[in-house]
Coordinates of C-alpha atoms in Angstrom, one line a residue:
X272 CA 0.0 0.0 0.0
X273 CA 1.4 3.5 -0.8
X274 CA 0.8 6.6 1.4
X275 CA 2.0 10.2 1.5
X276 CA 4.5 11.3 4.0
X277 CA 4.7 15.2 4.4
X278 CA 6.5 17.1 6.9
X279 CA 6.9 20.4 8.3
X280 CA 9.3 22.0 10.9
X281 CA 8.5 23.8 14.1
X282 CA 11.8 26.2 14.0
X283 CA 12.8 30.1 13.7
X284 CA 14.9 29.2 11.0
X285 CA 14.1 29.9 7.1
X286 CA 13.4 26.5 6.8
X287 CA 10.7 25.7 3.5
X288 CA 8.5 22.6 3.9
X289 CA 10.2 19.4 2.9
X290 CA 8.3 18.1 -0.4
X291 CA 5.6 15.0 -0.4
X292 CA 7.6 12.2 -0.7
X293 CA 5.5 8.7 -1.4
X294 CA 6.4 5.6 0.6
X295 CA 5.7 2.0 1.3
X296 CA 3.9 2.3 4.7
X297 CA 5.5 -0.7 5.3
X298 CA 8.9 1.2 5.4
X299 CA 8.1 4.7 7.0
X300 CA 5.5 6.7 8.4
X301 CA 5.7 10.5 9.6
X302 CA 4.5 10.8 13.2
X303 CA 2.4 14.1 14.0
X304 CA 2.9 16.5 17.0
X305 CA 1.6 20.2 16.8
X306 CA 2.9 21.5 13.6
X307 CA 5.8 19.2 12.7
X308 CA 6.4 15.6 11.5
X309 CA 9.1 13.7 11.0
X310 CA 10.0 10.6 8.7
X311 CA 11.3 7.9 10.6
X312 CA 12.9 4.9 9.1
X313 CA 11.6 1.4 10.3
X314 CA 13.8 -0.9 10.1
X315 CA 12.4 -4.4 11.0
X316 CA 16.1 -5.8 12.6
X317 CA 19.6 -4.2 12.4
X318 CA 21.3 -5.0 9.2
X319 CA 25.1 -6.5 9.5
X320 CA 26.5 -2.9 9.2
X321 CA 24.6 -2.2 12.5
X322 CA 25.7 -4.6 14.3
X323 CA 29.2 -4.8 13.0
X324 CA 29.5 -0.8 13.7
X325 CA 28.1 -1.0 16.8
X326 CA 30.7 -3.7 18.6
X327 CA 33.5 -2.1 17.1
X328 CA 32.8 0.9 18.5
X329 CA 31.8 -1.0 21.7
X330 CA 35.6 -1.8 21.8
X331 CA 35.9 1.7 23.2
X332 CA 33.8 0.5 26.1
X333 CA 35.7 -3.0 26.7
X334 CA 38.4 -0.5 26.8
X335 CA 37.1 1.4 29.0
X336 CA 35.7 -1.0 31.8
X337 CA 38.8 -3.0 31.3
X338 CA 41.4 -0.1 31.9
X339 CA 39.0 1.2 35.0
X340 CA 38.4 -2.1 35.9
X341 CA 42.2 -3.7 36.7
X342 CA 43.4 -1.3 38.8
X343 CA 41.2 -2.8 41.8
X344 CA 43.0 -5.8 41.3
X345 CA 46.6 -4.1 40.4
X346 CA 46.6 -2.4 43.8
X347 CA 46.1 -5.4 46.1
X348 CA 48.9 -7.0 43.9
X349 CA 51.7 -4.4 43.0
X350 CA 53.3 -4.8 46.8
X351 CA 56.8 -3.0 46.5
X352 CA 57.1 -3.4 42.7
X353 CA 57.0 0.6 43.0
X354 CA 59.7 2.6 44.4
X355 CA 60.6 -0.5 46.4
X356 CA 57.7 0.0 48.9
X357 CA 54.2 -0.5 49.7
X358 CA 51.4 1.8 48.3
X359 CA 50.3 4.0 50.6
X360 CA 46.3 5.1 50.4
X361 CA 47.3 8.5 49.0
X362 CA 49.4 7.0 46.5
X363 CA 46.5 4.8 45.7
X364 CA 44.5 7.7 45.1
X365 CA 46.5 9.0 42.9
X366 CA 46.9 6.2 40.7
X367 CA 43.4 5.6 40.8
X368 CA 42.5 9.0 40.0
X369 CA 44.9 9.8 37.4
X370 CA 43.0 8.1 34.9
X371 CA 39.9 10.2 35.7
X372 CA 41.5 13.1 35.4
X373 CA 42.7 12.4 31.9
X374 CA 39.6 11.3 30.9
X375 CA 37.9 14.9 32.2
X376 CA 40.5 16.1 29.8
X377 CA 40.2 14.1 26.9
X378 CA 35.9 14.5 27.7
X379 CA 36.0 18.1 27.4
X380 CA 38.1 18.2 24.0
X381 CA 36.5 14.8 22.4
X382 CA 33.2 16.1 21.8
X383 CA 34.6 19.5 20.1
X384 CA 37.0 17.3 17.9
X385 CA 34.3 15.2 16.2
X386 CA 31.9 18.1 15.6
X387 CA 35.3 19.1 13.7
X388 CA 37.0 16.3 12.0
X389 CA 34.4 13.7 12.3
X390 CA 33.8 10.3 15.4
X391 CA 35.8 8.0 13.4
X392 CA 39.6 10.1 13.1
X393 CA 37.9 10.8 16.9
X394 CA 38.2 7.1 18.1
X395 CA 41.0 6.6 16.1
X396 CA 43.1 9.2 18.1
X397 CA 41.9 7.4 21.3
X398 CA 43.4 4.3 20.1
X399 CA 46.9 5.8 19.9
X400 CA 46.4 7.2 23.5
X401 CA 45.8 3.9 25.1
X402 CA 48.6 2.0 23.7
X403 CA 50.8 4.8 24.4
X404 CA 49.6 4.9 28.5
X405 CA 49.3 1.0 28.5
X406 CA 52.9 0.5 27.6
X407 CA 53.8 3.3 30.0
X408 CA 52.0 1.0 33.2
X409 CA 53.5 -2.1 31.6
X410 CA 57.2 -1.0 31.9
X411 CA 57.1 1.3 34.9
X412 CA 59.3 1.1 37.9
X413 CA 58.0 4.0 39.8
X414 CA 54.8 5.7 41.2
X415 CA 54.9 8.4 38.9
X416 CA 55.4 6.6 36.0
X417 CA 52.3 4.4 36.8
X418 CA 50.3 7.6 37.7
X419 CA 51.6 9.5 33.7
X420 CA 50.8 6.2 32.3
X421 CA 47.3 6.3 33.6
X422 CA 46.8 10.0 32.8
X423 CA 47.8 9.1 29.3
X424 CA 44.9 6.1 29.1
X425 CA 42.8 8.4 30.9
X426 CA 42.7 10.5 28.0
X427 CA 42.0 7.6 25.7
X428 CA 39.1 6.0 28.1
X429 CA 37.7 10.1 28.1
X430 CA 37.3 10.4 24.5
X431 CA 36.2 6.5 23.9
X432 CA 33.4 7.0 26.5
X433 CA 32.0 10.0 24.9
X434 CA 32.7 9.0 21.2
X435 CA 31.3 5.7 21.1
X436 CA 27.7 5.7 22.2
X437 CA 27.6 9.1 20.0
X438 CA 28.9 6.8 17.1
X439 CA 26.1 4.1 18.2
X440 CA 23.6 6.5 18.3
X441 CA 24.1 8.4 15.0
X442 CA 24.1 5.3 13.0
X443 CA 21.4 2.9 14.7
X444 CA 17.9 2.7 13.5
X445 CA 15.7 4.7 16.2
X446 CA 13.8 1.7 17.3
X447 CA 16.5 -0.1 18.5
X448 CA 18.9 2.7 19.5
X449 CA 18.3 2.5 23.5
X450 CA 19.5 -1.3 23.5
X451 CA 22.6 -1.1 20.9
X452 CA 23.8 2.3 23.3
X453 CA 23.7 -0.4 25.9
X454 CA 25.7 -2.9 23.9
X455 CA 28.9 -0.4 24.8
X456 CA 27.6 0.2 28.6
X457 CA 27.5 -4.3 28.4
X458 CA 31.2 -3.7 27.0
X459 CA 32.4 -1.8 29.6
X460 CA 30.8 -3.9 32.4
X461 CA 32.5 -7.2 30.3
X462 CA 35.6 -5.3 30.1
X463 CA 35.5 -4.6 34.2
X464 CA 34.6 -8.2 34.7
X465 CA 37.3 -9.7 32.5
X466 CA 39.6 -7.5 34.3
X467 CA 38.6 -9.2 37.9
X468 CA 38.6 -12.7 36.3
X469 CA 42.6 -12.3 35.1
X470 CA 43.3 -10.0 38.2
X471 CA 41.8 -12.9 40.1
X472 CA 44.0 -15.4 37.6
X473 CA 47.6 -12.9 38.2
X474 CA 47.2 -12.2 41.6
X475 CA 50.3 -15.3 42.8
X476 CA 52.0 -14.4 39.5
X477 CA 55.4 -12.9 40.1
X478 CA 54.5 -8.9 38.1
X479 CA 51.3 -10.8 37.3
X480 CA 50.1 -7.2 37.7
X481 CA 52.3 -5.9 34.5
X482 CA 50.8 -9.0 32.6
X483 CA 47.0 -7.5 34.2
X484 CA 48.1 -4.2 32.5
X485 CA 49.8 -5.5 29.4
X486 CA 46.6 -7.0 28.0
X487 CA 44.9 -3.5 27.5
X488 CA 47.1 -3.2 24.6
X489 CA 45.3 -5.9 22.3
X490 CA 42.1 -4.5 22.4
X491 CA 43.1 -0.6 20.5
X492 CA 45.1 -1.9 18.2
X493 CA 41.8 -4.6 16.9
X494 CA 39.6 -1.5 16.9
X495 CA 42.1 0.7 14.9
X496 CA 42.7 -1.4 12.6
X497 CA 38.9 -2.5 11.7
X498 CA 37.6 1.0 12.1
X499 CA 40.1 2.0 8.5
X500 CA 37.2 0.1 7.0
X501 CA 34.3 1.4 8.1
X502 CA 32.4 4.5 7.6
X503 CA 31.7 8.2 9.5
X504 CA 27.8 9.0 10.6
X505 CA 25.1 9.5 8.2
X506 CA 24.4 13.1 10.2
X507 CA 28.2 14.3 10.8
X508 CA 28.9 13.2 7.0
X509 CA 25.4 15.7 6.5
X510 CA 26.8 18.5 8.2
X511 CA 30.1 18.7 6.1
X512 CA 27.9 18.6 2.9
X513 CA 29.1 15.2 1.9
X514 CA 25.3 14.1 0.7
X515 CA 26.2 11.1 -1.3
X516 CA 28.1 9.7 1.3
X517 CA 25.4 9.7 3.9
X518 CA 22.7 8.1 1.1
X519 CA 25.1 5.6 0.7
X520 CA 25.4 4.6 4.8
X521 CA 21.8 5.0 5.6
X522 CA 20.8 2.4 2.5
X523 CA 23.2 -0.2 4.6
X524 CA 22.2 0.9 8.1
X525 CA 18.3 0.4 6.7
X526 CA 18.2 -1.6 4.1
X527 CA 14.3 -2.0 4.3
X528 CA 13.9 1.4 2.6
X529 CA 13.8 2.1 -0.8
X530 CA 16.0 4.8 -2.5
X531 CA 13.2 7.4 -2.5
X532 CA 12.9 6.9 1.1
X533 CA 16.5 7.2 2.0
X534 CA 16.2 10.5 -0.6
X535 CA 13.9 11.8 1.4
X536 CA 15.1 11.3 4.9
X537 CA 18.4 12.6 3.5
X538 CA 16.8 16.0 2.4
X539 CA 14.8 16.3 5.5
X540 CA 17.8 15.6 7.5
X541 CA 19.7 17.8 5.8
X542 CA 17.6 21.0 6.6
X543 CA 18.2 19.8 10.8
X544 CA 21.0 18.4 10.4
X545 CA 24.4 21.3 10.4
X546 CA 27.7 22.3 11.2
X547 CA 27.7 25.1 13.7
X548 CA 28.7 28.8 12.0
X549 CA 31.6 29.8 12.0
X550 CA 35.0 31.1 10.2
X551 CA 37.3 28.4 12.0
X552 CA 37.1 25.8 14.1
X553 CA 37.9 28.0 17.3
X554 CA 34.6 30.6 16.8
X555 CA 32.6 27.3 15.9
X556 CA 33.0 26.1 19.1
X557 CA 32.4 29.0 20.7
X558 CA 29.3 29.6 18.7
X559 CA 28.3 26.1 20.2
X560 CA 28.7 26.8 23.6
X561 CA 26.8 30.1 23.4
X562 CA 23.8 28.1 22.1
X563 CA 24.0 25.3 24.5
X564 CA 23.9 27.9 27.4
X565 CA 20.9 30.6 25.6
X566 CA 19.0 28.2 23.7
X567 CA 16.4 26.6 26.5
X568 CA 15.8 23.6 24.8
X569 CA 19.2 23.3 24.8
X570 CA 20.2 24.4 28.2
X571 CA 17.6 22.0 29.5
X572 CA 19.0 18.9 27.6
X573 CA 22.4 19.8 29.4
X574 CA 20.9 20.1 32.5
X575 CA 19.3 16.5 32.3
X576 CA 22.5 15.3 30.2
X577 CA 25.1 16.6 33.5
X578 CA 22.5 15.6 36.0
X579 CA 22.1 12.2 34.9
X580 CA 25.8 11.6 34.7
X581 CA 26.5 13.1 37.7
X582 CA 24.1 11.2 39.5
X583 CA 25.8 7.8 37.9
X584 CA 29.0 9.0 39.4
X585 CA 28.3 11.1 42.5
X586 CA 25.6 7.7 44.2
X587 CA 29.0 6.1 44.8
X588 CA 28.8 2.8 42.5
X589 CA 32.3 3.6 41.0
X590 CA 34.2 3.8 44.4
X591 CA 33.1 0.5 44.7
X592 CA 34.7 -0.6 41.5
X593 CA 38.2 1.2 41.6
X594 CA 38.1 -0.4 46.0
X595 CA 35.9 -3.1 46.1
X596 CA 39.1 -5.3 46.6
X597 CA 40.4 -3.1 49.5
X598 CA 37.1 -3.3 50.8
X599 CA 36.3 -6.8 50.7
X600 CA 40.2 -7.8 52.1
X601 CA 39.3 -4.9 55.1
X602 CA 36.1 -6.9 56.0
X603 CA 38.3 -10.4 56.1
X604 CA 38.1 -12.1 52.5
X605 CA 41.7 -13.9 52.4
X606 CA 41.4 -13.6 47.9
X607 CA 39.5 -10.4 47.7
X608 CA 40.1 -10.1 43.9
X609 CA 38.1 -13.3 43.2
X610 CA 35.2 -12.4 45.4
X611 CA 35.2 -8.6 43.7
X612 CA 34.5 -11.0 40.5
X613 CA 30.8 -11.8 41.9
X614 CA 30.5 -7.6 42.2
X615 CA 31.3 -7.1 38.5
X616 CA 30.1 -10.2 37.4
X617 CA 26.6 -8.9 38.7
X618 CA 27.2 -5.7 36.8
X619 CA 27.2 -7.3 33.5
X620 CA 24.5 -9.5 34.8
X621 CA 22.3 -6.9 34.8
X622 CA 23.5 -4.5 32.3
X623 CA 21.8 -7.7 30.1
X624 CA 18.8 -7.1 31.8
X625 CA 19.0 -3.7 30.6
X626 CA 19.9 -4.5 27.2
X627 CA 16.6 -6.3 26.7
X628 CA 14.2 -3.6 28.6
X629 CA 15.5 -0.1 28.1
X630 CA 13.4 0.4 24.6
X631 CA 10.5 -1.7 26.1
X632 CA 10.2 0.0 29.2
X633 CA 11.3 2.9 29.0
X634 CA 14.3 5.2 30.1
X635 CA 12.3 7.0 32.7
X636 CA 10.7 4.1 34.2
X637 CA 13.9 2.1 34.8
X638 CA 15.2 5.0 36.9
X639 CA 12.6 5.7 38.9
X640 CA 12.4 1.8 39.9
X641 CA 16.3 1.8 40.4
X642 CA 17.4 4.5 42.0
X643 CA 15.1 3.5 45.2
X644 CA 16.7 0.3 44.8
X645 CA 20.2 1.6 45.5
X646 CA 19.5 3.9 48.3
X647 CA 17.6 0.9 49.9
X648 CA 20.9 -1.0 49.6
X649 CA 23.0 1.9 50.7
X650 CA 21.0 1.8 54.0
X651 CA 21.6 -1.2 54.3
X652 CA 25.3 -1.7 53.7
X653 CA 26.3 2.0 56.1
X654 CA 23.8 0.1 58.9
X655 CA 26.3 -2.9 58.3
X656 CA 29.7 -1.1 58.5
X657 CA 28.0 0.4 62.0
X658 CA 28.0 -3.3 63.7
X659 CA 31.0 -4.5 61.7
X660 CA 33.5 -2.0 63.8
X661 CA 35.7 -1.7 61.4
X662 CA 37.6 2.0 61.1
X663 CA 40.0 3.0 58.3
X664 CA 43.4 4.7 60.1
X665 CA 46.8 5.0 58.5
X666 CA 46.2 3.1 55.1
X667 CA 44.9 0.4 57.3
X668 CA 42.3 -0.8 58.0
X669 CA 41.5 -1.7 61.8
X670 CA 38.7 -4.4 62.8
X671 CA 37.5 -5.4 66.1
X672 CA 37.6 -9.0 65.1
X673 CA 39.2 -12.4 62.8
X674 CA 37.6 -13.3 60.0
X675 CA 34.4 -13.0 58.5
X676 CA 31.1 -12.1 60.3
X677 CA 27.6 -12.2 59.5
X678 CA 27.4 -8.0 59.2
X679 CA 30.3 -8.8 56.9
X680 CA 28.2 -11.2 54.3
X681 CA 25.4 -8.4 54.9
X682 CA 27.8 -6.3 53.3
X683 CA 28.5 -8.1 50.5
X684 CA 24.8 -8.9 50.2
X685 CA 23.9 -5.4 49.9
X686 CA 26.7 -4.3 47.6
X687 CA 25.3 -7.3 45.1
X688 CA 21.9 -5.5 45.4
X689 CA 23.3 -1.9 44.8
X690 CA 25.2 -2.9 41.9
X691 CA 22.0 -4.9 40.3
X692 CA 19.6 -1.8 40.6
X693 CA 22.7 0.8 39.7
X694 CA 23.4 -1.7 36.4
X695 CA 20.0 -1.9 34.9
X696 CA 19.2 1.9 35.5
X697 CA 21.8 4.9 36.0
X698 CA 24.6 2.8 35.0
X699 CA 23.1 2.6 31.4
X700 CA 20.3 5.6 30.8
X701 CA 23.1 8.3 31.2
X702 CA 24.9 7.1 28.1
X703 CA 22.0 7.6 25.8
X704 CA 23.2 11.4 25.9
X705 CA 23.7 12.0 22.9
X706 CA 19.5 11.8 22.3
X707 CA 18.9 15.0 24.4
X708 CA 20.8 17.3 21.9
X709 CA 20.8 18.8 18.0
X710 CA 23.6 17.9 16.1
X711 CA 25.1 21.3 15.8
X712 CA 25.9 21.2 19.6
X713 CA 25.8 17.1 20.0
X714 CA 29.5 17.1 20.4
X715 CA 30.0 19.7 22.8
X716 CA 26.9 19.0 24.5
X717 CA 27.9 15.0 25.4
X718 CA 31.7 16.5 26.1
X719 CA 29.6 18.6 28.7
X720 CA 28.2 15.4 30.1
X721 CA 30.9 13.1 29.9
X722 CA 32.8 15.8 31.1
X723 CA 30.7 15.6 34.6
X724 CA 30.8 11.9 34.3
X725 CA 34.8 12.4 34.7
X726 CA 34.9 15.5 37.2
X727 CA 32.5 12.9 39.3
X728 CA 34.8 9.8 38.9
X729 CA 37.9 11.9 39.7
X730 CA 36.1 13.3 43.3
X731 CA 35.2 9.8 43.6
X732 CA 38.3 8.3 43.7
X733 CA 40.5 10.6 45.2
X734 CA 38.2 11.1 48.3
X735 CA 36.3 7.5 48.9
X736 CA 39.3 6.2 50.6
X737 CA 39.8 9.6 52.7
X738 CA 36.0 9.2 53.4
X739 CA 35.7 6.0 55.2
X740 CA 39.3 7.6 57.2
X741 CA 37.1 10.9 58.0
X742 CA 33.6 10.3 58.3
X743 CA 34.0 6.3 58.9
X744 CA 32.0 3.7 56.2
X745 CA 28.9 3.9 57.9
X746 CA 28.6 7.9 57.1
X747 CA 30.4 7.3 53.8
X748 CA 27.5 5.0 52.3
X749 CA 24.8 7.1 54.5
X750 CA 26.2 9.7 52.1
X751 CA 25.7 8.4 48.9
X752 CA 22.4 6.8 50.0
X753 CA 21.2 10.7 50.7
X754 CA 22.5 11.9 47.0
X755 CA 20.3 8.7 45.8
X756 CA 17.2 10.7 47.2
X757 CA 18.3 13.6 46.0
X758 CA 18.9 12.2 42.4
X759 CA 15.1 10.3 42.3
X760 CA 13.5 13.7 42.8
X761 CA 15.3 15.1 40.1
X762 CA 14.5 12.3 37.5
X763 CA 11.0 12.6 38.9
X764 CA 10.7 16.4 37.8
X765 CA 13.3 16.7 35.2
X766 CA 13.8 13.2 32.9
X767 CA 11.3 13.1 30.2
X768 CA 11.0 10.0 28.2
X769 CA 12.9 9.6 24.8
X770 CA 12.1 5.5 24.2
X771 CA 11.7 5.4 20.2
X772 CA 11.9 9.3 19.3
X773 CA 14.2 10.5 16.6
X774 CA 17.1 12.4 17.4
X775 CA 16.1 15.8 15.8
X776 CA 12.8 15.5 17.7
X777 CA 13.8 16.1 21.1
X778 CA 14.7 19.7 20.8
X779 CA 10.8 20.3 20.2
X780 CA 9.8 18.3 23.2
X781 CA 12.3 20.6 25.4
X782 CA 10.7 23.6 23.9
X783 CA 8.6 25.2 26.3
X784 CA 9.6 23.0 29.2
X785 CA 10.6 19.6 30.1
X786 CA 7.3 17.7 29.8
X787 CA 7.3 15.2 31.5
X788 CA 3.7 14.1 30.9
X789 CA 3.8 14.4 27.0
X790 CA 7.6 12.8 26.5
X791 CA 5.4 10.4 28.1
X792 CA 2.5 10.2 26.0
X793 CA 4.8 10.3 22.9
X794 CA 6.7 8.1 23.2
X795 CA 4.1 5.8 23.9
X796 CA 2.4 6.3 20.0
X797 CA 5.8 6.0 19.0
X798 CA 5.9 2.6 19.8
X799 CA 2.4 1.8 19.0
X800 CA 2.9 3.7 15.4
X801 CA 6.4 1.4 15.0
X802 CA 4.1 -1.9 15.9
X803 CA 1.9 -0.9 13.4
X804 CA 4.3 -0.1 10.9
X805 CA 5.9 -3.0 11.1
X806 CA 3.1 -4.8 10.9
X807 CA 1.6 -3.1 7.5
X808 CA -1.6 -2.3 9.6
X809 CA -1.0 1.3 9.3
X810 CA -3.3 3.2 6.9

């Protein structure tokens, strides 16, 4: 059956209606809201192209997880291979937190740089960074070494976290877009697990650390090397003109359309879809910021973009990945590193159960059932560390008893629990960032976000140690369990729902407000118009 597809634009700019353009219903429809439509491309499943760009991009999130995942392991294990002496906690710190740092940095510039030269020279860059810092850990001899080494990967892991789900998102069909975002969030939580597992396998290894550490250099050099062969973003190749280039992606990435279709999407997509004005790449950016900060619908998205990451970092679940070894050997577990496994394990675990009910249930709705699940747990775990009677003083820490208790399993208990409702909630929705902006500010606006998602990390694990010294565990996880409540009322007022909307469509939900109510209601005749089309039934 053939039906006409029209569309119009709610925008200030000098924008002319897009012409009819006739399609197989079975193929499109154009959804309806106010004044505007918008053609969206159904594609029953992902095509090989989809899937294939999708998990080498994920590589960016093995990376990640892996790189932020060993050092738990690295630090129970190094002993005096450094400087001939044993870590101290500040010294811990700062290994721990140079990799943050570096990836603030790395965050802030990423997002700028592909707006510029494009995602793929983007990831490619980050490639270079983490062999370059991975080789630096490898042969080091010294604290500081180890510490420039991780600020070098740091870099690499900053730009890889930003870049990646942007790639993913720019190139999946809208439809299944939450759940191939999550495919890099299961990478990194694989990557964090694998990192255990060997840490685990290394730990009565003479320098089985350096081997632990070694290993990060296979991954970068697979993904550079595939990603010669594979192509940039239908929208980025858009906004630099390059027309025929996009066509040509988008017919692979949906190959249920027809030509005219593609055509058509490509024109419309081309009036939304621009590079920021500017004489050079400098006022560009610039130009980009100004919007992101005047524009409301834009200074909204990058509220809810910085608060949700913020949230993922600032609720305390990373101090528990970079530690969770330190912790669990405090609390009387002989092989910490092995139990720290069933922590992580659970983490990817669950970031499954994401994978299969982010686009079904919704963004919104998985937040506002995990969020109370983690303060819950938090409770739980500080209420613990209160009977336990254990007390951090000196890099050491100081127990009142051998051996493990039953507060002690209740620990562990309740840290399995907080990881399962962080991992199928705010460990995952943050990363679908790159949905709450236009693609003239997309970059900077997720460099904004994953920008936070570093600054967070890097308070995280320079102060979680000094924390449980200061204000004891028990006030520590009280803490976190507070910022929980704080975080649910903002996703209450402030996170609309995004499930199965186009990316140039959120800009006119955030017009006017964050709407809650009707991000809501659209998205739920989104998925009932997709059904349908899918189905043929639409008339």
């Amino acid at each position: 059956m053939i039906r006409l597809a029209s569309k119009s634009l709610a925008s200030n700019e000098d924008l002319s209606t897009v012409t009819s353009q006739v399609v197989n219903e079975k193929e499109t429809h154009a959804v309806h809201e106010g004044n505007s439509s918008i053609i969206q491309l159904v594609q029953a499943k992902p095509t090989v192209l989809v899937l294939v760009l999708t998990f080498v991009a994920s590589i960016s999130g093995f990376m990640f997880g892996y790189d932020t995942g060993y050092i738990s392991s690295a630090l129970v294990v190094i002993g005096t291979d450094l400087d001939n002496k044993v870590l101290s906690y500040g010294e811990k710190q700062f290994i721990t937190s140079a990799t943050s740092l570096g990836a603030l940095i790395g965050a802030i510039f990423a997002g700028i740089l592909a707006d510029l030269y494009g995602r793929k020279k983007v990831i490619l860059g980050s490639n270079v960074l983490f062999l370059w810092g991975a080789a630096m850990q490898t042969g080091c001899h010294t604290v500081w070494v180890m510490i420039g080494g991780r600020f070098i990967m740091g870099f690499g892991v900053g730009i890889g976290s930003l870049i990646a789900p942007l790639y993913i998102s720019e190139t999946a069909p809208t439809h299944f877009r939450g759940r191939l975002v999550v495919i890099n969030c299961l990478s990194i939580t694989g990557g964090q697990l694998v990192a255990y597992a060997i840490g685990a396998g290394v730990t009565h290894l003479h320098n089985g650390w350096r081997l632990l550490v070694g290993l990060s250099l296979i991954p970068p050099a697979v993904q550079f090397v595939m990603f010669f062969f594979l192509p940039d973003t239908p929208r980025y190749l858009i906004s630099k003109g390059k027309l025929e280039e996009a066509k040509s992606v988008l017919a692979r990435t949906h190959s249920d359309a027809s030509p005219e279709l593609i055509e058509a999407k490509v024109q419309e997509m081309s009036l939304t879809v621009t590079s920021m004005a500017g004489s050079n790449p400098f006022v560009q950016s610039w130009n980009a910021i100004k919007q992101l900060h005047t524009v409301p619908s834009n200074f909204r998205a990058l509220v809810i973009g910085c608060g949700m990451q913020g949230i993922q970092q600032f609720t305390g679940f990373n101090s528990l990945m970079y530690f969770s070894a330190t912790i669990f050997e405090s609390i009387g577990f002989k092989d910490s590193v092995a139990v720290s496994i069933i922590v992580a394990a659970t983490n990817f675990v669950f970031t499954i159960v994401a994978f299969f009910i982010i686009d079904k249930v919704g963004r919104r709705r998985i937040l506002l059932v995990g969020i109370p699940g983690m303060m819950i747990s938090l409770i739980v775990c500080a209420i613990a560390f209160h009977f336990f009677g254990i007390k951090f003083v000196d890099g050491a820490a100081v127990v009142n008893h051998v051996g493990i208790s039953g507060w002690g399993i209740v620990i562990i208990v309740s840290m399995i629990c907080f990881t399962a409702t962080y991992a199928f909630s705010i460990g995952n929705v943050p990363w679908q960032q790159s949905e709450l902006f236009q693609q003239d500010v997309r970059g900077v606006g997720t460099a904004y976000c994953t920008a936070t998602n570093w600054a967070g990390s890097l308070v995280i694990s320079s102060t979680f140690l000094t924390m449980l010294q200061k204000i004891s565990a028990t006030g520590t996880f009280s803490f976190f369990a507070g910022l929980c409540f704080v975080s649910f009322i903002f996703i209450w007022f402030c996170y609309p729902e995004l499930g199965g909307l186009e990316l140039e469509e959120t800009q006119q939900l955030l017009t006017g407000g964050f709407n809650i109510k009707a991000s809501k209601e659209l998205a739920r005749r989104r998925k009932q118009a997709a059904k349908l089309a899918k189905s043929g039934e639409l008339a």
